[in-house]
């Protein structure tokens, strides 16, 4: 998977490094002082990840936990995300990482104890509130979890702090570590789902829809709390029919009543990411509909169109037995 693995010198004796290297015996290994002395220094084309992908193992410096933007998660509660990795092994055509970083190479941060300490600080700053911590802002939270061992590193923190909630955002079906961990009432595995056609044509290299539904069923049967994101919705004439079929398949495959929450959101970009995505995927069907640019530099469908799409999909979801209070609109005021 990785041509070269770059390792920061201070991690030479780290047992997690040895464990990771044992899984990639054909990769070249190089040591360096700081990962960012190489990673991102020179612009590396996003699509080069198809033929040349490297891995960096590092300790993240500075701010490790950041406040999430408004409408990021369940309404009325505090939301933060923590930085455990940069970049993703998947290749979704709308992914904002293609215009965010100078390199598609994957960085795994191994200083999970320091991240947990910063989460504790944030939690202490909000002593009377429920505080969410989200994994998966800059990388899929489960795709490489079997090699990083990071889930175990965070489980203890959330078991000791029931007022804190953990969301693992993923498109992966990699449950190798998760199913061996004790289910916690404040930890949620949240899966992003798209109709079958979008999964195949736009969510490149991601597991098939059927496999994701099977993974949700397995995690649910193992007692883990589940969240589901229908985000980003990409408009086309058959969008409502395709999502209705998706909701039906989901209803047949899992217990919808036991899902803790659902989100709906439309495709959106910053101007920089929009331009990068247009260069990378000029014939993608996601560019068929009309986009406008807002004063906040967000490129997405006009407000009336977004409201029409999201409200109709919400009504369909409710029609499949989902309680209205479990559905929120992502990144919408």
GROMACS .gro file of C-alpha atoms in nm:
model
  333
    1UNK     CA    1   0.000   0.000   0.000
    2UNK     CA    2   0.280   0.246   0.091
    3UNK     CA    3   0.594   0.289  -0.117
    4UNK     CA    4   0.796   0.458   0.159
    5UNK     CA    5   0.732   0.494   0.531
    6UNK     CA    6   0.883   0.807   0.687
    7UNK     CA    7   0.930   0.799   1.065
    8UNK     CA    8   1.018   1.082   1.298
    9UNK     CA    9   1.338   1.017   1.490
   10UNK     CA   10   1.171   1.054   1.829
   11UNK     CA   11   0.952   0.753   1.747
   12UNK     CA   12   1.236   0.506   1.686
   13UNK     CA   13   1.166   0.322   2.012
   14UNK     CA   14   0.787   0.350   1.993
   15UNK     CA   15   0.624   0.002   2.003
   16UNK     CA   16   0.340   0.124   1.779
   17UNK     CA   17   0.595   0.193   1.507
   18UNK     CA   18   0.730  -0.160   1.525
   19UNK     CA   19   0.378  -0.298   1.499
   20UNK     CA   20   0.299  -0.085   1.193
   21UNK     CA   21   0.628  -0.168   1.018
   22UNK     CA   22   0.562  -0.539   1.065
   23UNK     CA   23   0.258  -0.503   0.837
   24UNK     CA   24   0.442  -0.331   0.551
   25UNK     CA   25   0.758  -0.532   0.507
   26UNK     CA   26   0.797  -0.434   0.140
   27UNK     CA   27   0.794  -0.060   0.207
   28UNK     CA   28   1.115   0.140   0.221
   29UNK     CA   29   1.178   0.304   0.559
   30UNK     CA   30   1.336   0.646   0.611
   31UNK     CA   31   1.386   0.849   0.929
   32UNK     CA   32   1.357   1.227   0.955
   33UNK     CA   33   1.346   1.492   1.226
   34UNK     CA   34   0.998   1.630   1.154
   35UNK     CA   35   0.735   1.487   0.919
   36UNK     CA   36   0.643   1.829   0.783
   37UNK     CA   37   0.998   1.890   0.665
   38UNK     CA   38   0.904   1.660   0.376
   39UNK     CA   39   0.527   1.609   0.380
   40UNK     CA   40   0.348   1.892   0.202
   41UNK     CA   41   0.664   2.092   0.134
   42UNK     CA   42   0.618   2.055  -0.241
   43UNK     CA   43   0.282   2.025  -0.414
   44UNK     CA   44   0.214   1.660  -0.495
   45UNK     CA   45  -0.084   1.596  -0.727
   46UNK     CA   46  -0.381   1.450  -0.545
   47UNK     CA   47  -0.434   1.173  -0.801
   48UNK     CA   48  -0.075   1.055  -0.761
   49UNK     CA   49  -0.216   0.856  -0.467
   50UNK     CA   50  -0.330   0.601  -0.726
   51UNK     CA   51   0.027   0.498  -0.806
   52UNK     CA   52   0.251   0.651  -0.539
   53UNK     CA   53   0.135   0.673  -0.179
   54UNK     CA   54   0.365   0.720   0.120
   55UNK     CA   55   0.306   0.693   0.493
   56UNK     CA   56   0.439   0.927   0.762
   57UNK     CA   57   0.447   0.831   1.131
   58UNK     CA   58   0.470   1.133   1.356
   59UNK     CA   59   0.375   1.308   1.678
   60UNK     CA   60   0.130   1.595   1.625
   61UNK     CA   61   0.244   1.921   1.776
   62UNK     CA   62   0.037   2.218   1.887
   63UNK     CA   63  -0.340   2.217   1.905
   64UNK     CA   64  -0.467   1.860   1.887
   65UNK     CA   65  -0.835   1.925   1.959
   66UNK     CA   66  -1.030   2.196   1.774
   67UNK     CA   67  -1.383   2.329   1.798
   68UNK     CA   68  -1.606   2.213   1.515
   69UNK     CA   69  -1.806   2.459   1.301
   70UNK     CA   70  -2.175   2.527   1.362
   71UNK     CA   71  -2.420   2.253   1.251
   72UNK     CA   72  -2.137   1.997   1.253
   73UNK     CA   73  -2.321   1.751   1.476
   74UNK     CA   74  -2.627   1.692   1.692
   75UNK     CA   75  -2.787   2.028   1.771
   76UNK     CA   76  -2.758   2.191   2.111
   77UNK     CA   77  -2.434   2.027   2.228
   78UNK     CA   78  -2.066   2.118   2.212
   79UNK     CA   79  -1.867   1.965   1.926
   80UNK     CA   80  -1.492   1.929   1.880
   81UNK     CA   81  -1.274   1.718   1.653
   82UNK     CA   82  -0.934   1.574   1.732
   83UNK     CA   83  -0.649   1.532   1.489
   84UNK     CA   84  -0.529   1.173   1.478
   85UNK     CA   85  -0.435   1.151   1.108
   86UNK     CA   86  -0.409   1.341   0.781
   87UNK     CA   87  -0.546   1.204   0.452
   88UNK     CA   88  -0.733   0.895   0.352
   89UNK     CA   89  -0.682   0.574   0.156
   90UNK     CA   90  -1.015   0.627  -0.023
   91UNK     CA   91  -1.073   0.862  -0.317
   92UNK     CA   92  -1.412   1.029  -0.297
   93UNK     CA   93  -1.438   1.280  -0.580
   94UNK     CA   94  -1.584   1.553  -0.356
   95UNK     CA   95  -1.326   1.507  -0.078
   96UNK     CA   96  -1.213   1.845   0.053
   97UNK     CA   97  -0.868   1.706   0.137
   98UNK     CA   98  -0.773   1.732  -0.232
   99UNK     CA   99  -0.769   2.109  -0.203
  100UNK     CA  100  -0.673   2.133   0.163
  101UNK     CA  101  -0.331   1.968   0.179
  102UNK     CA  102  -0.038   1.986  -0.059
  103UNK     CA  103   0.004   1.609  -0.048
  104UNK     CA  104  -0.225   1.303  -0.051
  105UNK     CA  105   0.032   1.101   0.148
  106UNK     CA  106  -0.109   0.962   0.473
  107UNK     CA  107   0.014   1.085   0.812
  108UNK     CA  108  -0.064   0.883   1.124
  109UNK     CA  109  -0.011   1.063   1.453
  110UNK     CA  110   0.087   0.835   1.738
  111UNK     CA  111   0.077   1.063   2.043
  112UNK     CA  112  -0.273   0.954   2.142
  113UNK     CA  113  -0.207   1.009   2.513
  114UNK     CA  114  -0.143   1.379   2.448
  115UNK     CA  115  -0.459   1.400   2.239
  116UNK     CA  116  -0.658   1.243   2.522
  117UNK     CA  117  -0.504   1.491   2.766
  118UNK     CA  118  -0.620   1.782   2.550
  119UNK     CA  119  -0.968   1.630   2.531
  120UNK     CA  120  -0.970   1.617   2.910
  121UNK     CA  121  -0.877   1.986   2.922
  122UNK     CA  122  -1.162   2.074   2.684
  123UNK     CA  123  -1.407   1.863   2.884
  124UNK     CA  124  -1.301   2.035   3.208
  125UNK     CA  125  -1.364   2.374   3.045
  126UNK     CA  126  -1.730   2.277   2.995
  127UNK     CA  127  -1.816   2.115   3.329
  128UNK     CA  128  -2.195   2.127   3.290
  129UNK     CA  129  -2.226   2.023   2.925
  130UNK     CA  130  -2.217   1.717   2.706
  131UNK     CA  131  -1.911   1.745   2.481
  132UNK     CA  132  -1.867   1.554   2.155
  133UNK     CA  133  -1.525   1.462   2.016
  134UNK     CA  134  -1.524   1.358   1.651
  135UNK     CA  135  -1.263   1.144   1.480
  136UNK     CA  136  -1.253   1.145   1.103
  137UNK     CA  137  -1.228   1.513   1.012
  138UNK     CA  138  -0.904   1.471   0.815
  139UNK     CA  139  -0.901   1.093   0.769
  140UNK     CA  140  -1.132   0.793   0.794
  141UNK     CA  141  -1.152   0.693   1.159
  142UNK     CA  142  -1.170   0.314   1.110
  143UNK     CA  143  -1.000   0.234   0.778
  144UNK     CA  144  -0.653   0.189   0.930
  145UNK     CA  145  -0.753   0.135   1.291
  146UNK     CA  146  -0.635  -0.227   1.284
  147UNK     CA  147  -0.276  -0.111   1.234
  148UNK     CA  148  -0.274   0.203   1.448
  149UNK     CA  149  -0.417   0.059   1.770
  150UNK     CA  150  -0.565   0.400   1.844
  151UNK     CA  151  -0.916   0.286   1.939
  152UNK     CA  152  -0.784   0.116   2.249
  153UNK     CA  153  -0.593   0.434   2.334
  154UNK     CA  154  -0.916   0.637   2.350
  155UNK     CA  155  -1.152   0.380   2.500
  156UNK     CA  156  -1.020   0.429   2.851
  157UNK     CA  157  -1.075   0.805   2.833
  158UNK     CA  158  -1.438   0.772   2.725
  159UNK     CA  159  -1.512   0.498   2.974
  160UNK     CA  160  -1.389   0.725   3.253
  161UNK     CA  161  -1.571   1.032   3.115
  162UNK     CA  162  -1.934   0.944   3.037
  163UNK     CA  163  -2.014   1.313   2.980
  164UNK     CA  164  -1.782   1.305   2.678
  165UNK     CA  165  -1.904   1.146   2.356
  166UNK     CA  166  -1.691   0.998   2.081
  167UNK     CA  167  -1.802   0.977   1.718
  168UNK     CA  168  -1.600   0.760   1.480
  169UNK     CA  169  -1.687   0.886   1.131
  170UNK     CA  170  -1.621   0.629   0.862
  171UNK     CA  171  -1.692   0.481   0.520
  172UNK     CA  172  -1.494   0.173   0.613
  173UNK     CA  173  -1.607  -0.179   0.698
  174UNK     CA  174  -1.296  -0.241   0.906
  175UNK     CA  175  -1.435  -0.357   1.240
  176UNK     CA  176  -1.138  -0.575   1.337
  177UNK     CA  177  -1.061  -0.373   1.649
  178UNK     CA  178  -1.401  -0.226   1.723
  179UNK     CA  179  -1.585  -0.555   1.771
  180UNK     CA  180  -1.333  -0.663   2.035
  181UNK     CA  181  -1.388  -0.350   2.243
  182UNK     CA  182  -1.650  -0.316   2.514
  183UNK     CA  183  -1.949  -0.117   2.382
  184UNK     CA  184  -1.980   0.218   2.559
  185UNK     CA  185  -2.298   0.426   2.582
  186UNK     CA  186  -2.104   0.738   2.483
  187UNK     CA  187  -1.919   0.600   2.178
  188UNK     CA  188  -2.081   0.597   1.834
  189UNK     CA  189  -1.964   0.436   1.512
  190UNK     CA  190  -2.115   0.660   1.245
  191UNK     CA  191  -2.122   0.540   0.886
  192UNK     CA  192  -2.155   0.761   0.577
  193UNK     CA  193  -2.381   0.609   0.313
  194UNK     CA  194  -2.469   0.702  -0.046
  195UNK     CA  195  -2.691   0.527  -0.301
  196UNK     CA  196  -2.531   0.239  -0.485
  197UNK     CA  197  -2.462   0.438  -0.804
  198UNK     CA  198  -2.287   0.721  -0.618
  199UNK     CA  199  -2.087   0.470  -0.411
  200UNK     CA  200  -1.957   0.312  -0.732
  201UNK     CA  201  -1.910   0.623  -0.947
  202UNK     CA  202  -1.809   0.894  -0.698
  203UNK     CA  203  -1.698   0.732  -0.369
  204UNK     CA  204  -1.401   0.569  -0.539
  205UNK     CA  205  -1.216   0.285  -0.362
  206UNK     CA  206  -1.468   0.277  -0.078
  207UNK     CA  207  -1.644  -0.045   0.028
  208UNK     CA  208  -1.970  -0.127  -0.155
  209UNK     CA  209  -2.298  -0.017  -0.005
  210UNK     CA  210  -2.402  -0.373   0.083
  211UNK     CA  211  -2.075  -0.425   0.269
  212UNK     CA  212  -2.126  -0.105   0.470
  213UNK     CA  213  -2.479  -0.204   0.567
  214UNK     CA  214  -2.345  -0.544   0.673
  215UNK     CA  215  -2.077  -0.369   0.882
  216UNK     CA  216  -2.342  -0.154   1.052
  217UNK     CA  217  -2.542  -0.467   1.129
  218UNK     CA  218  -2.235  -0.637   1.275
  219UNK     CA  219  -2.141  -0.338   1.489
  220UNK     CA  220  -2.501  -0.307   1.605
  221UNK     CA  221  -2.521  -0.675   1.696
  222UNK     CA  222  -2.200  -0.633   1.897
  223UNK     CA  223  -2.374  -0.367   2.104
  224UNK     CA  224  -2.212  -0.053   1.963
  225UNK     CA  225  -2.407   0.270   1.925
  226UNK     CA  226  -2.464   0.369   1.559
  227UNK     CA  227  -2.500   0.697   1.373
  228UNK     CA  228  -2.564   0.728   1.000
  229UNK     CA  229  -2.474   1.018   0.770
  230UNK     CA  230  -2.641   1.065   0.432
  231UNK     CA  231  -2.388   1.327   0.336
  232UNK     CA  232  -2.304   1.453   0.084
  233UNK     CA  233  -2.624   1.421  -0.117
  234UNK     CA  234  -2.551   1.484  -0.486
  235UNK     CA  235  -2.852   1.593  -0.686
  236UNK     CA  236  -2.971   1.426  -1.005
  237UNK     CA  237  -3.318   1.355  -1.142
  238UNK     CA  238  -3.338   1.013  -0.978
  239UNK     CA  239  -3.199   1.125  -0.640
  240UNK     CA  240  -3.522   1.074  -0.444
  241UNK     CA  241  -3.587   0.732  -0.595
  242UNK     CA  242  -3.228   0.623  -0.525
  243UNK     CA  243  -3.234   0.742  -0.164
  244UNK     CA  244  -3.572   0.581  -0.108
  245UNK     CA  245  -3.420   0.252  -0.230
  246UNK     CA  246  -3.124   0.312   0.003
  247UNK     CA  247  -3.354   0.373   0.300
  248UNK     CA  248  -3.545   0.053   0.214
  249UNK     CA  249  -3.223  -0.151   0.191
  250UNK     CA  250  -3.109  -0.007   0.521
  251UNK     CA  251  -3.442  -0.083   0.684
  252UNK     CA  252  -3.418  -0.443   0.564
  253UNK     CA  253  -3.058  -0.482   0.681
  254UNK     CA  254  -3.049  -0.323   1.026
  255UNK     CA  255  -3.269  -0.208   1.311
  256UNK     CA  256  -3.336   0.157   1.224
  257UNK     CA  257  -3.505   0.221   1.557
  258UNK     CA  258  -3.178   0.150   1.737
  259UNK     CA  259  -2.976   0.400   1.532
  260UNK     CA  260  -2.899   0.697   1.758
  261UNK     CA  261  -2.905   0.974   1.497
  262UNK     CA  262  -2.909   1.046   1.125
  263UNK     CA  263  -2.772   1.345   0.936
  264UNK     CA  264  -2.853   1.483   0.592
  265UNK     CA  265  -2.630   1.723   0.401
  266UNK     CA  266  -2.572   1.828   0.040
  267UNK     CA  267  -2.241   1.831  -0.145
  268UNK     CA  268  -2.040   2.146  -0.073
  269UNK     CA  269  -1.690   2.280  -0.134
  270UNK     CA  270  -1.469   2.575  -0.062
  271UNK     CA  271  -1.373   2.758  -0.383
  272UNK     CA  272  -1.024   2.606  -0.373
  273UNK     CA  273  -1.154   2.251  -0.331
  274UNK     CA  274  -1.420   2.304  -0.598
  275UNK     CA  275  -1.156   2.412  -0.851
  276UNK     CA  276  -0.928   2.124  -0.757
  277UNK     CA  277  -1.211   1.870  -0.786
  278UNK     CA  278  -1.307   2.010  -1.127
  279UNK     CA  279  -0.948   1.960  -1.244
  280UNK     CA  280  -0.926   1.609  -1.103
  281UNK     CA  281  -1.271   1.487  -1.211
  282UNK     CA  282  -1.389   1.709  -1.500
  283UNK     CA  283  -1.655   1.463  -1.618
  284UNK     CA  284  -1.790   1.374  -1.274
  285UNK     CA  285  -2.171   1.365  -1.252
  286UNK     CA  286  -2.154   1.567  -0.931
  287UNK     CA  287  -2.097   1.883  -1.140
  288UNK     CA  288  -2.415   1.842  -1.344
  289UNK     CA  289  -2.635   2.053  -1.113
  290UNK     CA  290  -2.619   2.427  -1.051
  291UNK     CA  291  -2.378   2.558  -0.786
  292UNK     CA  292  -2.348   2.904  -0.637
  293UNK     CA  293  -2.079   3.063  -0.422
  294UNK     CA  294  -2.183   3.213  -0.089
  295UNK     CA  295  -2.028   3.508   0.093
  296UNK     CA  296  -1.860   3.253   0.323
  297UNK     CA  297  -1.673   3.107   0.021
  298UNK     CA  298  -1.886   2.790   0.020
  299UNK     CA  299  -1.982   2.648  -0.320
  300UNK     CA  300  -2.307   2.451  -0.306
  301UNK     CA  301  -2.664   2.439  -0.435
  302UNK     CA  302  -2.887   2.748  -0.390
  303UNK     CA  303  -3.064   2.768  -0.053
  304UNK     CA  304  -3.412   2.693  -0.190
  305UNK     CA  305  -3.281   2.388  -0.375
  306UNK     CA  306  -3.099   2.261  -0.065
  307UNK     CA  307  -3.411   2.302   0.148
  308UNK     CA  308  -3.622   2.117  -0.109
  309UNK     CA  309  -3.376   1.826  -0.135
  310UNK     CA  310  -3.310   1.789   0.237
  311UNK     CA  311  -3.669   1.826   0.353
  312UNK     CA  312  -3.795   1.576   0.098
  313UNK     CA  313  -3.527   1.323   0.196
  314UNK     CA  314  -3.604   1.384   0.563
  315UNK     CA  315  -3.973   1.312   0.497
  316UNK     CA  316  -3.877   0.992   0.315
  317UNK     CA  317  -3.659   0.884   0.605
  318UNK     CA  318  -3.939   0.951   0.852
  319UNK     CA  319  -4.168   0.751   0.624
  320UNK     CA  320  -3.940   0.452   0.680
  321UNK     CA  321  -4.000   0.472   1.053
  322UNK     CA  322  -3.723   0.706   1.170
  323UNK     CA  323  -3.829   0.949   1.442
  324UNK     CA  324  -3.803   1.312   1.333
  325UNK     CA  325  -3.604   1.408   1.642
  326UNK     CA  326  -3.324   1.175   1.538
  327UNK     CA  327  -3.258   1.359   1.210
  328UNK     CA  328  -3.047   1.673   1.182
  329UNK     CA  329  -2.928   1.875   0.883
  330UNK     CA  330  -2.549   1.891   0.856
  331UNK     CA  331  -2.379   2.227   0.792
  332UNK     CA  332  -2.710   2.408   0.743
  333UNK     CA  333  -2.824   2.705   0.953
   0.00000   0.00000   0.00000
